[in-house]
């Protein structure tokens, strides 16, 4: 039977005999009926979700590596690092398994993103008669919003049930900073993702690129206090991985060919930018008026 279109961009009918309203999780309106999202999550969306999850992981690792007032045995740091890694993997796996289609392994369906406003449907509820509002708020960007929130919930549970007891009873409270860092970071992570998920979805590769360039400048200019050659090599490799990750995301977002080739250029991009800009940003080369 012919149905009248629903008002607003995000309103739909869960069934033909039901009124217009919000679509269930995993569904998106076609203007009239809510249609199940059956397309598999694309690679850029997967990189975005992974970046949001790795942010929590980085906070936990930073707590493990943070210098303590009393020296922490290497075996405790290695154990805590392994626990943080295991927690992240377990929380990520549980978040994927809790996302439709259920029981299909690592496959995750996605409704896709058509415009930035898809992240904020609550701001676009229609008011057809200019008096009564039809509330059609739903997860239009499924599953990019809830999969991260589910991960945060499992991460919090694992911190309290696994990392906290190990830190207290096995590592003699050596991992207290890692626990505190994560407990502080998770609520902030949730708030930032809910409020700024839309801008971050489009901007995260460029944020990572700027971060890599800034990190390279600090390292090459001698500002960094890191003296251990092993640490310098480890951080250099980490910067290259982050740079390759960000460039790959840019290529996938714009559907550019030969995205894998970017991984070959990622290691030289930040040092190259530093080498090109260092002569024109050296204070000794600036006009004297800028030095007064």
Short mmCIF file of C-alpha atoms in Angstrom, two decimals:
data_model
loop_
_atom_site.label_atom_id
_atom_site.label_comp_id
_atom_site.label_asym_id
_atom_site.label_seq_id
_atom_site.Cartn_x
_atom_site.Cartn_y
_atom_site.Cartn_z
CA UNK A 1 0.00 0.00 0.00
CA UNK A 2 1.05 3.59 -0.56
CA UNK A 3 2.34 5.36 2.53
CA UNK A 4 2.82 9.06 3.01
CA UNK A 5 6.45 10.14 3.53
CA UNK A 6 7.47 10.80 7.10
CA UNK A 7 8.40 14.36 8.08
CA UNK A 8 12.00 15.21 8.73
CA UNK A 9 15.18 13.55 7.51
CA UNK A 10 15.43 10.80 10.10
CA UNK A 11 11.83 9.76 10.81
CA UNK A 12 10.52 6.43 9.55
CA UNK A 13 7.99 3.70 10.23
CA UNK A 14 9.36 0.54 11.90
CA UNK A 15 6.40 -1.25 10.27
CA UNK A 16 3.82 -0.15 7.66
CA UNK A 17 1.03 -0.03 10.27
CA UNK A 18 3.01 2.06 12.76
CA UNK A 19 3.33 5.86 12.97
CA UNK A 20 6.44 7.77 12.01
CA UNK A 21 9.13 7.85 14.67
CA UNK A 22 12.72 6.84 15.36
CA UNK A 23 14.11 3.78 13.59
CA UNK A 24 15.46 0.87 15.68
CA UNK A 25 19.21 0.40 16.09
CA UNK A 26 20.68 -0.95 12.89
CA UNK A 27 17.93 0.55 10.71
CA UNK A 28 17.74 3.75 8.69
CA UNK A 29 14.76 5.43 7.11
CA UNK A 30 14.25 5.69 3.36
CA UNK A 31 11.83 8.54 3.97
CA UNK A 32 8.87 6.26 4.64
CA UNK A 33 9.91 2.94 6.19
CA UNK A 34 12.87 1.94 8.34
CA UNK A 35 15.18 -0.27 6.31
CA UNK A 36 17.72 -2.62 7.88
CA UNK A 37 21.34 -1.66 7.24
CA UNK A 38 22.98 -4.66 5.57
CA UNK A 39 26.11 -3.10 4.07
CA UNK A 40 29.38 -4.08 5.70
CA UNK A 41 31.37 -1.37 7.48
CA UNK A 42 33.88 0.17 5.09
CA UNK A 43 37.59 0.47 5.77
CA UNK A 44 37.58 4.16 6.68
CA UNK A 45 34.87 3.60 9.29
CA UNK A 46 36.86 0.68 10.68
CA UNK A 47 40.00 2.85 10.93
CA UNK A 48 38.00 5.55 12.74
CA UNK A 49 36.62 3.07 15.28
CA UNK A 50 40.07 1.54 15.77
CA UNK A 51 41.57 5.00 16.34
CA UNK A 52 39.00 5.77 19.03
CA UNK A 53 39.69 2.44 20.75
CA UNK A 54 43.47 2.81 20.52
CA UNK A 55 43.19 6.20 22.19
CA UNK A 56 42.03 4.48 25.38
CA UNK A 57 44.78 1.91 24.96
CA UNK A 58 47.40 4.66 24.64
CA UNK A 59 46.24 6.23 27.90
CA UNK A 60 46.61 2.91 29.71
CA UNK A 61 50.08 2.32 28.28
CA UNK A 62 51.12 5.88 29.22
CA UNK A 63 50.19 5.08 32.81
CA UNK A 64 52.36 1.96 32.71
CA UNK A 65 55.37 3.82 31.25
CA UNK A 66 55.08 6.89 33.47
CA UNK A 67 58.11 7.27 35.75
CA UNK A 68 57.35 6.46 39.39
CA UNK A 69 58.83 7.88 42.58
CA UNK A 70 60.12 4.44 43.36
CA UNK A 71 61.62 2.30 40.57
CA UNK A 72 59.19 -0.22 39.12
CA UNK A 73 60.66 -3.62 38.19
CA UNK A 74 60.67 -4.30 34.47
CA UNK A 75 58.70 -7.51 34.96
CA UNK A 76 55.83 -5.53 36.52
CA UNK A 77 55.79 -3.05 33.63
CA UNK A 78 55.77 -5.88 31.11
CA UNK A 79 52.97 -7.65 32.96
CA UNK A 80 50.86 -4.50 33.17
CA UNK A 81 51.52 -3.70 29.51
CA UNK A 82 50.35 -7.20 28.60
CA UNK A 83 47.23 -6.77 30.75
CA UNK A 84 46.38 -3.43 29.14
CA UNK A 85 46.81 -4.96 25.68
CA UNK A 86 44.68 -7.98 26.59
CA UNK A 87 41.95 -5.79 28.05
CA UNK A 88 41.82 -3.68 24.90
CA UNK A 89 41.59 -6.74 22.67
CA UNK A 90 38.88 -8.34 24.81
CA UNK A 91 36.82 -5.13 25.02
CA UNK A 92 37.15 -4.64 21.26
CA UNK A 93 36.08 -8.21 20.51
CA UNK A 94 33.08 -7.94 22.84
CA UNK A 95 32.05 -4.62 21.24
CA UNK A 96 32.13 -6.24 17.78
CA UNK A 97 30.20 -9.30 18.96
CA UNK A 98 27.51 -7.07 20.49
CA UNK A 99 26.99 -5.21 17.21
CA UNK A 100 24.59 -6.56 14.54
CA UNK A 101 24.62 -8.88 12.76
CA UNK A 102 24.96 -10.95 15.90
CA UNK A 103 26.64 -14.32 15.64
CA UNK A 104 28.41 -13.58 12.33
CA UNK A 105 31.92 -13.26 13.70
CA UNK A 106 33.90 -10.16 12.79
CA UNK A 107 31.36 -8.80 10.28
CA UNK A 108 29.80 -5.49 11.31
CA UNK A 109 26.97 -3.86 9.36
CA UNK A 110 26.89 -0.11 8.84
CA UNK A 111 24.26 2.41 7.86
CA UNK A 112 26.89 4.68 6.32
CA UNK A 113 27.17 8.44 6.62
CA UNK A 114 25.56 10.74 4.06
CA UNK A 115 26.29 14.10 5.70
CA UNK A 116 27.84 15.47 8.92
CA UNK A 117 24.37 16.10 10.38
CA UNK A 118 23.84 12.33 10.59
CA UNK A 119 25.85 12.43 13.83
CA UNK A 120 23.36 14.78 15.48
CA UNK A 121 19.77 13.73 14.59
CA UNK A 122 18.50 15.13 17.92
CA UNK A 123 19.07 18.63 16.50
CA UNK A 124 16.84 17.91 13.51
CA UNK A 125 13.61 16.58 14.98
CA UNK A 126 10.74 17.83 12.78
CA UNK A 127 7.83 19.97 13.95
CA UNK A 128 5.23 19.64 11.14
CA UNK A 129 2.53 21.77 12.80
CA UNK A 130 5.11 24.18 14.32
CA UNK A 131 3.83 23.15 17.77
CA UNK A 132 4.44 19.44 18.47
CA UNK A 133 7.85 17.88 17.89
CA UNK A 134 8.20 14.37 16.49
CA UNK A 135 11.23 12.86 18.21
CA UNK A 136 13.13 10.73 15.70
CA UNK A 137 16.50 10.57 17.42
CA UNK A 138 18.29 7.31 16.66
CA UNK A 139 21.79 6.11 15.83
CA UNK A 140 21.80 7.24 12.22
CA UNK A 141 25.56 6.62 11.97
CA UNK A 142 25.19 3.04 13.24
CA UNK A 143 27.40 1.53 14.57
CA UNK A 144 30.03 4.28 14.87
CA UNK A 145 28.49 5.73 18.02
CA UNK A 146 27.45 2.73 20.10
CA UNK A 147 30.32 0.41 19.23
CA UNK A 148 32.75 2.84 20.90
CA UNK A 149 30.46 3.27 23.92
CA UNK A 150 30.14 -0.52 24.27
CA UNK A 151 33.92 -0.78 24.11
CA UNK A 152 34.27 1.83 26.86
CA UNK A 153 31.79 -0.06 29.05
CA UNK A 154 33.68 -3.35 28.69
CA UNK A 155 37.02 -1.56 29.14
CA UNK A 156 35.80 -0.08 32.43
CA UNK A 157 34.59 -3.48 33.60
CA UNK A 158 37.89 -5.14 32.74
CA UNK A 159 39.92 -2.42 34.46
CA UNK A 160 38.00 -2.98 37.68
CA UNK A 161 37.95 -6.78 37.50
CA UNK A 162 41.38 -7.52 36.00
CA UNK A 163 43.88 -4.67 36.04
CA UNK A 164 43.02 -3.30 39.48
CA UNK A 165 43.49 -6.64 41.35
CA UNK A 166 46.68 -7.43 39.42
CA UNK A 167 48.08 -3.98 40.16
CA UNK A 168 47.23 -4.21 43.84
CA UNK A 169 48.05 -7.80 44.69
CA UNK A 170 50.59 -8.93 42.07
CA UNK A 171 52.51 -5.76 41.14
CA UNK A 172 52.50 -4.17 44.61
CA UNK A 173 50.44 -1.15 43.40
CA UNK A 174 52.97 -0.46 40.63
CA UNK A 175 50.13 -0.06 38.09
CA UNK A 176 48.10 2.46 40.08
CA UNK A 177 48.78 5.26 37.59
CA UNK A 178 47.61 3.11 34.69
CA UNK A 179 44.36 2.33 36.52
CA UNK A 180 43.75 5.96 37.49
CA UNK A 181 44.59 7.24 34.02
CA UNK A 182 42.09 4.88 32.41
CA UNK A 183 39.35 5.54 34.98
CA UNK A 184 39.71 9.27 34.37
CA UNK A 185 40.01 8.89 30.60
CA UNK A 186 36.96 6.69 29.97
CA UNK A 187 34.25 9.22 31.00
CA UNK A 188 36.07 11.95 29.07
CA UNK A 189 36.34 9.62 26.09
CA UNK A 190 32.61 8.93 26.19
CA UNK A 191 31.72 12.63 26.41
CA UNK A 192 34.09 13.63 23.61
CA UNK A 193 32.87 10.84 21.34
CA UNK A 194 29.20 11.67 21.87
CA UNK A 195 29.61 15.42 21.44
CA UNK A 196 32.48 15.63 18.93
CA UNK A 197 32.25 12.30 17.13
CA UNK A 198 31.12 13.99 13.93
CA UNK A 199 34.05 16.41 13.57
CA UNK A 200 36.51 13.74 14.72
CA UNK A 201 35.21 11.32 12.08
CA UNK A 202 36.36 13.69 9.34
CA UNK A 203 39.38 15.21 11.08
CA UNK A 204 41.11 12.34 12.89
CA UNK A 205 43.61 11.52 10.08
CA UNK A 206 44.74 15.14 9.91
CA UNK A 207 44.98 15.37 13.71
CA UNK A 208 47.25 12.32 13.68
CA UNK A 209 49.40 13.80 10.89
CA UNK A 210 49.82 17.08 12.78
CA UNK A 211 50.63 15.11 15.93
CA UNK A 212 53.33 13.13 14.11
CA UNK A 213 54.86 16.27 12.63
CA UNK A 214 54.88 18.03 16.01
CA UNK A 215 56.39 14.96 17.69
CA UNK A 216 59.09 14.81 15.02
CA UNK A 217 59.92 18.49 15.51
CA UNK A 218 60.26 18.01 19.27
CA UNK A 219 62.51 15.00 18.73
CA UNK A 220 64.71 16.47 16.00
CA UNK A 221 65.08 19.86 17.64
CA UNK A 222 66.49 18.35 20.82
CA UNK A 223 63.65 19.54 23.06
CA UNK A 224 62.86 15.98 24.06
CA UNK A 225 64.62 14.66 27.17
CA UNK A 226 64.75 11.10 25.84
CA UNK A 227 68.35 9.93 25.85
CA UNK A 228 68.03 6.16 25.50
CA UNK A 229 68.70 5.07 21.92
CA UNK A 230 66.29 2.16 22.35
CA UNK A 231 63.52 4.57 23.35
CA UNK A 232 64.31 6.88 20.45
CA UNK A 233 64.14 4.02 17.95
CA UNK A 234 60.91 2.71 19.49
CA UNK A 235 59.27 6.14 19.37
CA UNK A 236 60.47 6.68 15.80
CA UNK A 237 58.88 3.40 14.71
CA UNK A 238 55.69 4.33 16.57
CA UNK A 239 55.57 7.71 14.80
CA UNK A 240 55.95 6.02 11.45
CA UNK A 241 53.12 3.60 12.19
CA UNK A 242 50.81 6.44 13.25
CA UNK A 243 51.73 8.43 10.15
CA UNK A 244 51.06 5.48 7.86
CA UNK A 245 47.74 4.87 9.62
CA UNK A 246 46.64 8.47 9.13
CA UNK A 247 47.69 8.64 5.48
CA UNK A 248 45.93 5.36 4.76
CA UNK A 249 42.74 6.80 6.25
CA UNK A 250 42.99 9.88 4.01
CA UNK A 251 43.42 7.71 0.92
CA UNK A 252 40.46 5.51 1.88
CA UNK A 253 38.21 8.50 2.62
CA UNK A 254 38.78 9.99 -0.83
CA UNK A 255 38.89 6.57 -2.56
CA UNK A 256 42.34 7.32 -3.93
CA UNK A 257 44.23 4.48 -5.64
CA UNK A 258 47.39 2.82 -4.35
CA UNK A 259 46.70 3.56 -0.70
CA UNK A 260 49.21 0.93 0.38
CA UNK A 261 51.98 2.98 -1.24
CA UNK A 262 51.42 5.69 1.37
CA UNK A 263 52.92 3.41 4.00
CA UNK A 264 56.24 3.70 2.14
CA UNK A 265 56.19 7.50 2.34
CA UNK A 266 54.92 7.80 5.92
CA UNK A 267 58.36 7.30 7.54
CA UNK A 268 59.93 10.22 5.61
CA UNK A 269 57.00 12.67 5.58
CA UNK A 270 57.36 14.25 9.08
CA UNK A 271 61.17 14.62 8.88
CA UNK A 272 60.80 16.03 5.36
CA UNK A 273 58.28 18.64 6.52
CA UNK A 274 60.63 19.56 9.39
CA UNK A 275 63.62 19.88 7.05
CA UNK A 276 61.67 22.11 4.64
CA UNK A 277 60.25 24.42 7.30
CA UNK A 278 63.18 24.59 9.74
CA UNK A 279 65.17 27.24 7.76
CA UNK A 280 62.25 29.66 7.55
CA UNK A 281 61.20 29.20 11.17
CA UNK A 282 64.64 29.53 12.79
CA UNK A 283 64.48 32.61 15.10
CA UNK A 284 67.92 33.75 13.94
CA UNK A 285 66.65 34.15 10.37
CA UNK A 286 63.57 36.18 11.24
CA UNK A 287 63.46 39.93 10.75
CA UNK A 288 64.63 41.82 13.85
CA UNK A 289 61.19 43.39 14.26
CA UNK A 290 59.81 40.01 15.12
CA UNK A 291 62.42 39.49 17.79
CA UNK A 292 61.66 42.67 19.73
#
